């Protein structure tokens, strides 16, 4: 982080929601509305990977082996081909953020089930 370079990304088609990198070369951005763009050259160029159906707040995570996970307020999806195709993993509710550290280990943060009372 000692030096920074500004890069204009022309093909976002929406407001950037979250950026994730798994190395100095590979990264992904998800925008409100489900547009996903990716880079394989340190962010110098960005290409549209896909557009997926999303509802509400979205989050994106990429593992060391280039598997991309996306969550929104109602589901978690996975892509093993750098965003070309998607598989529905789980229908959930009120996801706010996800982070996968490998293909089999990940964390999701959400609202959970409110039981009432002062501390829920």
Backbone as a printed PyTorch tensor [residue, N CA C, xyz], in Angstrom:
tensor([[[  0.7850,  -1.2060,   0.0000],
         [  0.0000,   0.0000,   0.0000],
         [  0.8220,   1.2620,   0.0000]],

        [[  2.1300,   1.1670,  -0.2100],
         [  2.9540,   2.3780,  -0.2290],
         [  2.6080,   3.2800,  -1.4070]],

        [[  2.2770,   2.6720,  -2.5400],
         [  1.8990,   3.4650,  -3.7130],
         [  0.5820,   2.9450,  -4.2660]],

        [[ -0.1660,   3.8470,  -4.9010],
         [ -1.4720,   3.4970,  -5.4660],
         [ -1.5790,   4.0470,  -6.8680]],

        [[ -2.2850,   3.3250,  -7.7410],
         [ -2.5810,   3.7940,  -9.0850],
         [ -4.0880,   3.7720,  -9.2810]],

        [[ -4.6220,   4.8090,  -9.8910],
         [ -6.0440,   4.8680, -10.1670],
         [ -6.3410,   4.1740, -11.4840]],

        [[ -7.3770,   3.3550, -11.4980],
         [ -7.7970,   2.6570, -12.7000],
         [ -9.2770,   2.9090, -12.9240]],

        [[ -9.6380,   3.3160, -14.1190],
         [-11.0440,   3.5130, -14.4520],
         [-11.6000,   2.2070, -15.0020]],

        [[-12.7410,   1.7990, -14.4760],
         [-13.3970,   0.5760, -14.9270],
         [-14.6640,   0.9880, -15.6540]],

        [[-14.6870,   0.7970, -16.9510],
         [-15.7750,   1.3040, -17.7780],
         [-17.0030,   0.4060, -17.8180]],

        [[-16.8860,  -0.8690, -17.5190],
         [-17.9900,  -1.7970, -17.7340],
         [-18.6640,  -2.2780, -16.4520]],

        [[-18.7350,  -1.4390, -15.4300],
         [-19.3550,  -1.8520, -14.1780],
         [-20.8780,  -1.9710, -14.2850]],

        [[-21.5240,  -1.1000, -15.0360],
         [-22.9810,  -1.1170, -15.1820],
         [-23.7120,  -1.0790, -13.8440]],

        [[-23.1650,  -0.3810, -12.8920],
         [-23.8010,  -0.2570, -11.5810],
         [-22.7980,   0.2180, -10.5510]],

        [[-23.2840,   0.4410,  -9.3700],
         [-22.4400,   0.8890,  -8.2720],
         [-21.6840,  -0.3020,  -7.6830]],

        [[-20.3830,  -0.1380,  -7.5100],
         [-19.5470,  -1.1830,  -6.9420],
         [-20.0080,  -1.4840,  -5.5110]],

        [[-20.2200,  -2.7690,  -5.2270],
         [-20.6490,  -3.1910,  -3.8950],
         [-19.4720,  -3.7520,  -3.0850]],

        [[-18.6820,  -4.6340,  -3.7050],
         [-17.5550,  -5.2350,  -2.9850],
         [-16.4880,  -5.6910,  -3.9720]],

        [[-15.2300,  -5.5880,  -3.5530],
         [-14.0670,  -6.0120,  -4.3350],
         [-13.3560,  -7.1090,  -3.5530]],

        [[-12.8990,  -8.1510,  -4.2540],
         [-12.1550,  -9.2250,  -3.5930],
         [-11.0190,  -9.6790,  -4.5040]],

        [[ -9.8380,  -9.8600,  -3.9210],
         [ -8.6800, -10.4110,  -4.6310],
         [ -8.2220, -11.6650,  -3.8960]],

        [[ -7.7340, -12.6590,  -4.6610],
         [ -7.1620, -13.8400,  -4.0330],
         [ -5.6520, -13.9120,  -4.2200]],

        [[ -5.1100, -12.9730,  -5.0020],
         [ -3.6670, -12.8920,  -5.2440],
         [ -3.3810, -11.4900,  -5.7700]],

        [[ -2.1550, -11.2250,  -6.0890],
         [ -1.8430,  -9.9170,  -6.6680],
         [ -2.3750,  -9.8010,  -8.0870]],

        [[ -2.7110, -10.9110,  -8.7330],
         [ -3.1630, -10.9080, -10.1260],
         [ -4.6870, -10.9520, -10.2730]],

        [[ -5.3700, -11.8390,  -9.5370],
         [ -6.7790, -12.1500,  -9.7760],
         [ -7.7130, -11.4690,  -8.7840]],

        [[ -8.7300, -10.7980,  -9.3320],
         [ -9.7160, -10.1460,  -8.4970],
         [-11.0740, -10.0810,  -9.1610]],

        [[-12.0990,  -9.8330,  -8.3600],
         [-13.4690,  -9.7210,  -8.8420],
         [-14.1620,  -8.5590,  -8.1400]],

        [[-15.1340,  -7.9730,  -8.8310],
         [-15.9680,  -6.9120,  -8.2720],
         [-17.4090,  -7.3100,  -8.5220]],

        [[-18.2650,  -7.1280,  -7.5230],
         [-19.6990,  -7.2870,  -7.7320],
         [-20.3640,  -5.9390,  -7.5060]],

        [[-21.3100,  -5.6330,  -8.3720],
         [-22.0260,  -4.3580,  -8.3160],
         [-23.4710,  -4.5860,  -7.9090]],

        [[-24.0970,  -3.5380,  -7.4000],
         [-25.5240,  -3.5950,  -7.1420],
         [-26.2010,  -3.9330,  -8.4640]],

        [[-27.0540,  -4.9110,  -8.4620],
         [-27.6960,  -5.3720,  -9.6900],
         [-27.0870,  -6.6490, -10.2220]],

        [[-25.9770,  -7.1210,  -9.6430],
         [-25.4300,  -8.4220,  -9.9910],
         [-24.3760,  -8.4610, -11.0700]],

        [[-23.9410,  -7.3230, -11.5730],
         [-22.8620,  -7.2990, -12.5710],
         [-21.5590,  -7.7080, -11.8940]],

        [[-20.8340,  -8.6590, -12.4940],
         [-19.5490,  -9.1100, -11.9590],
         [-18.4850,  -8.8720, -13.0150]],

        [[-17.4110,  -8.1880, -12.6230],
         [-16.2680,  -7.9930, -13.5130],
         [-15.0400,  -8.6080, -12.8420]],

        [[-14.0900,  -9.0440, -13.6720],
         [-12.9210,  -9.7310, -13.1320],
         [-11.6530,  -9.2230, -13.7910]],

        [[-10.5410,  -9.4310, -13.0980],
         [ -9.2210,  -9.0880, -13.6200],
         [ -8.2810, -10.2520, -13.3670]],

        [[ -7.3400, -10.4380, -14.2700],
         [ -6.2840, -11.4330, -14.0840],
         [ -4.9120, -10.7830, -14.2640]],

        [[ -4.8850,  -9.4330, -14.2810],
         [ -3.6210,  -8.7180, -14.4990],
         [ -3.4260,  -7.5640, -13.5050]],

        [[ -3.7080,  -7.8390, -12.2470],
         [ -3.4970,  -6.8780, -11.1590],
         [ -4.4430,  -5.6810, -11.2110]],

        [[ -5.5650,  -5.8000, -11.9260],
         [ -6.5110,  -4.7070, -12.0020],
         [ -6.2500,  -3.7120, -13.1100]],

        [[ -5.3170,  -4.0280, -13.9960],
         [ -5.0380,  -3.1290, -15.1180],
         [ -6.2190,  -3.1190, -16.0840]],

        [[ -6.7330,  -4.3240, -16.4040],
         [ -7.9320,  -4.4160, -17.2380],
         [ -8.9870,  -5.2300, -16.4950]],

        [[-10.2410,  -4.8870, -16.7490],
         [-11.3790,  -5.5670, -16.1230],
         [-12.3350,  -6.0200, -17.2220]],

        [[-12.8120,  -7.2520, -17.1270],
         [-13.7290,  -7.8120, -18.1140],
         [-15.0010,  -8.2900, -17.4280]],

        [[-16.1210,  -8.1560, -18.1230],
         [-17.3830,  -8.6350, -17.5780],
         [-17.3340, -10.1550, -17.4930]],

        [[-17.5250, -10.6740, -16.2870],
         [-17.5570, -12.1200, -16.0960],
         [-18.9770, -12.6300, -16.3080]],

        [[-19.9500, -11.9810, -15.6690],
         [-21.3430, -12.3920, -15.7970],
         [-22.2260, -11.3930, -15.0730]],

        [[-23.5020, -11.5900, -15.2130],
         [-24.4840, -10.8690, -14.4250],
         [-25.3920, -11.9230, -13.8110]],

        [[-25.5480, -11.8750, -12.5000],
         [-26.3940, -12.8500, -11.8240],
         [-27.5480, -12.1290, -11.1600]],

        [[-28.5850, -12.8650, -10.9070],
         [-29.7580, -12.3070, -10.2360],
         [-29.4480, -12.1320,  -8.7590]],

        [[-29.6120, -10.9160,  -8.2600],
         [-29.3680, -10.6470,  -6.8440],
         [-30.5230,  -9.8480,  -6.2640]],

        [[-30.6710,  -9.9590,  -4.9540],
         [-31.6760,  -9.1990,  -4.2180],
         [-30.9820,  -8.5340,  -3.0520]],

        [[-31.0800,  -7.2270,  -2.9720],
         [-30.5530,  -6.5030,  -1.8200],
         [-29.0380,  -6.4380,  -1.7920]],

        [[-28.5000,  -6.4350,  -0.5950],
         [-27.0670,  -6.3150,  -0.3740],
         [-26.3450,  -7.5390,  -0.9150]],

        [[-25.2050,  -7.3240,  -1.5780],
         [-24.4510,  -8.4360,  -2.1450],
         [-23.0160,  -8.4320,  -1.6380]],

        [[-22.4260,  -9.6230,  -1.5890],
         [-21.0450,  -9.7810,  -1.1700],
         [-20.3880, -10.8040,  -2.0830]],

        [[-19.0710, -10.7030,  -2.2300],
         [-18.3360, -11.6150,  -3.1070],
         [-17.0410, -12.0390,  -2.4130]],

        [[-16.6390, -13.2770,  -2.6530],
         [-15.4040, -13.8140,  -2.0920],
         [-14.7760, -14.7170,  -3.1450]],

        [[-13.4350, -14.7430,  -3.1950],
         [-12.7240, -15.5910,  -4.1540],
         [-11.6350, -16.3630,  -3.4120]],

        [[-11.5810, -17.6710,  -3.6470],
         [-10.6030, -18.5160,  -2.9640],
         [ -9.2830, -18.5290,  -3.7290]],

        [[ -8.2660, -19.1210,  -3.1290],
         [ -6.9560, -19.2150,  -3.7710],
         [ -7.0140, -19.9690,  -5.0930]],

        [[ -7.9650, -20.9070,  -5.2270],
         [ -8.0780, -21.6820,  -6.4600],
         [ -9.1630, -21.1170,  -7.3980]],

        [[ -9.4070, -19.8130,  -7.2970],
         [-10.2780, -19.0580,  -8.2110],
         [-11.7510, -19.4660,  -8.1880]],

        [[-12.2270, -20.0150,  -7.1010],
         [-13.6540, -20.2860,  -6.9680],
         [-14.2980, -19.0430,  -6.3580]],

        [[-15.3610, -18.5690,  -7.0110],
         [-16.0270, -17.3380,  -6.5930],
         [-17.3360, -17.6930,  -5.9050]],

        [[-17.5930, -17.0430,  -4.7770],
         [-18.8470, -17.1890,  -4.0530],
         [-19.5150, -15.8240,  -3.9790]],

        [[-20.8240, -15.7920,  -4.2010],
         [-21.6010, -14.5630,  -4.1170],
         [-22.7900, -14.8180,  -3.1970]],

        [[-23.0550, -13.8770,  -2.3230],
         [-24.2610, -13.9770,  -1.5050],
         [-25.0730, -12.7090,  -1.6700]],

        [[-26.3570, -12.8610,  -1.4690],
         [-27.2340, -11.7010,  -1.3840],
         [-28.1970, -11.9660,  -0.2310]],

        [[-29.2550, -11.2120,  -0.1490],
         [-30.1710, -11.3590,   0.9760],
         [-30.9640, -12.6590,   0.9580]],

        [[-30.8710, -13.4480,  -0.1230],
         [-31.7050, -14.6470,  -0.1790],
         [-30.9800, -15.9320,  -0.5760]],

        [[-29.7030, -15.8520,  -0.9940],
         [-29.0440, -17.0770,  -1.4480],
         [-27.5210, -16.9130,  -1.4910]],

        [[-26.8340, -18.0650,  -1.5860],
         [-25.3970, -18.1150,  -1.8090],
         [-25.1720, -18.9170,  -3.0840]],

        [[-24.3470, -18.3810,  -3.9900],
         [-24.0520, -19.0320,  -5.2620],
         [-22.5470, -19.2260,  -5.4120]],

        [[-22.1690, -20.2030,  -6.2370],
         [-20.7570, -20.5640,  -6.4290],
         [-20.4540, -20.6780,  -7.9120]],

        [[-19.2630, -20.2000,  -8.3090],
         [-18.7780, -20.3640,  -9.6780],
         [-17.3880, -20.9800,  -9.6410]],

        [[-17.2230, -22.0830, -10.3480],
         [-15.9200, -22.7500, -10.4380],
         [-15.1910, -22.4090, -11.7280]],

        [[-15.8030, -21.5590, -12.5820],
         [-15.1850, -21.1970, -13.8610],
         [-15.0130, -19.6780, -13.9970]],

        [[-14.6220, -19.0520, -12.9030],
         [-14.3150, -17.6170, -12.8320],
         [-15.4820, -16.7360, -13.2710]],

        [[-16.6990, -17.1440, -12.8750],
         [-17.8660, -16.3020, -13.0660],
         [-18.6590, -16.5460, -14.3250]],

        [[-18.3230, -17.5770, -15.0940],
         [-19.0670, -17.8570, -16.3260],
         [-20.4170, -18.5000, -16.0080]],

        [[-20.4300, -19.5030, -15.1300],
         [-21.6820, -20.1650, -14.7530],
         [-21.7670, -20.2400, -13.2280]],

        [[-22.9910, -20.4070, -12.7200],
         [-23.2430, -20.3430, -11.2790],
         [-24.1010, -21.5120, -10.8210]],

        [[-23.8250, -21.9740,  -9.6070],
         [-24.5940, -23.0260,  -8.9650],
         [-25.1550, -22.4800,  -7.6550]],

        [[-26.4490, -22.6900,  -7.4290],
         [-27.0730, -22.2800,  -6.1780],
         [-26.6610, -23.2500,  -5.0850]],

        [[-26.0660, -22.7370,  -4.0160],
         [-25.6410, -23.5880,  -2.9110],
         [-26.6780, -23.6630,  -1.8100]],

        [[-27.2890, -22.5100,  -1.5080],
         [-28.1590, -22.4770,  -0.3500],
         [-29.1070, -21.2970,  -0.4520]],

        [[-30.3440, -21.5330,  -0.1040],
         [-31.2830, -20.4290,   0.0470],
         [-31.2680, -20.0210,   1.5050]],

        [[-31.0330, -18.7560,   1.7460],
         [-30.9100, -18.2590,   3.1080],
         [-31.7000, -16.9700,   3.2310]],

        [[-31.5620, -16.3310,   4.3480],
         [-32.1980, -15.0220,   4.4820],
         [-31.2530, -14.0670,   5.1880]],

        [[-31.2660, -12.8500,   4.7350],
         [-30.5470, -11.7470,   5.3630],
         [-29.0510, -11.9780,   5.5240]],

        [[-28.3760, -12.3850,   4.4340],
         [-26.9120, -12.4260,   4.4160],
         [-26.3930, -11.0140,   4.2210]],

        [[-25.3260, -10.6730,   4.9100],
         [-24.7230,  -9.3570,   4.7370],
         [-23.3100,  -9.4330,   4.1790]],

        [[-22.5970, -10.5110,   4.4770],
         [-21.2300, -10.6410,   4.0020],
         [-20.8260, -12.1020,   4.0430]],

        [[-19.9230, -12.4980,   3.1330],
         [-19.3680, -13.8450,   3.1270],
         [-17.8660, -13.7630,   2.9350]],

        [[-17.1750, -14.7980,   3.3760],
         [-15.7470, -14.9190,   3.1360],
         [-15.4100, -16.3990,   3.0930]],

        [[-14.9210, -16.8630,   1.9540],
         [-14.4890, -18.2470,   1.8180],
         [-12.9750, -18.2700,   1.7440]],

        [[-12.3590, -19.1200,   2.5970],
         [-10.9070, -19.2330,   2.5980],
         [-10.4430, -20.4380,   1.7900]],

        [[-11.3700, -21.3460,   1.4710],
         [-11.1000, -22.4780,   0.5900],
         [-12.4240, -22.9170,   0.0000]],

        [[-12.3630, -23.9290,  -0.8540],
         [-13.5890, -24.4180,  -1.4830],
         [-14.5680, -24.9610,  -0.4430]],

        [[-14.0750, -25.4600,   0.6740],
         [-14.9300, -26.1080,   1.6560],
         [-15.0850, -25.3500,   2.9690]],

        [[-14.3870, -24.2280,   3.1300],
         [-14.4620, -23.4880,   4.3880],
         [-14.8460, -22.0450,   4.0930]],

        [[-15.9830, -21.6400,   4.6440],
         [-16.4430, -20.2790,   4.4370],
         [-17.2700, -19.8040,   5.6100]],

        [[-17.4740, -18.5060,   5.6560],
         [-18.2350, -17.8820,   6.7300],
         [-19.2670, -16.9520,   6.1220]],

        [[-20.4510, -16.9400,   6.6940],
         [-21.4990, -16.0140,   6.2730],
         [-21.9600, -15.2450,   7.5030]],

        [[-22.1830, -13.9670,   7.3230],
         [-22.6560, -13.1190,   8.4150],
         [-24.0160, -12.5850,   8.0040]],

        [[-24.9670, -12.6700,   8.9150],
         [-26.3110, -12.1840,   8.6170],
         [-27.0530, -11.8190,   9.8730]],

        [[-28.3180, -11.6100,   9.6830],
         [-29.1500, -11.1800,  10.8040],
         [-29.4390, -12.3130,  11.7560]],

        [[-29.6330, -13.5150,  11.2690],
         [-29.9760, -14.6390,  12.1260],
         [-31.4360, -14.5840,  12.5380]],

        [[-31.7680, -15.3510,  13.5430],
         [-33.1390, -15.4000,  14.0370],
         [-33.2670, -14.5740,  15.3010]],

        [[-34.0900, -13.5660,  15.2460],
         [-34.2960, -12.6840,  16.3890],
         [-35.3370, -13.3210,  17.3010]],

        [[-35.0030, -13.5060,  18.5570],
         [-35.9210, -14.1570,  19.4780],
         [-36.6190, -13.1700,  20.3940]],

        [[-36.3440, -11.8960,  20.2290],
         [-36.9800, -10.9140,  21.0940],
         [-36.1170, -10.6030,  22.2940]],

        [[-36.5960,  -9.7720,  23.1190],
         [-35.8400,  -9.4050,  24.3140],
         [-34.8240,  -8.3250,  24.0020]],

        [[-34.1700,  -7.8750,  25.0270],
         [-33.2520,  -6.7620,  24.8760],
         [-32.0530,  -7.0690,  23.9970]],

        [[-31.5460,  -8.3150,  24.0920],
         [-30.3500,  -8.6540,  23.3390],
         [-30.6110,  -9.6220,  22.1880]],

        [[-31.8590,  -9.9610,  21.9360],
         [-32.1820, -10.8630,  20.8140],
         [-31.6510, -12.2130,  21.0530]]])
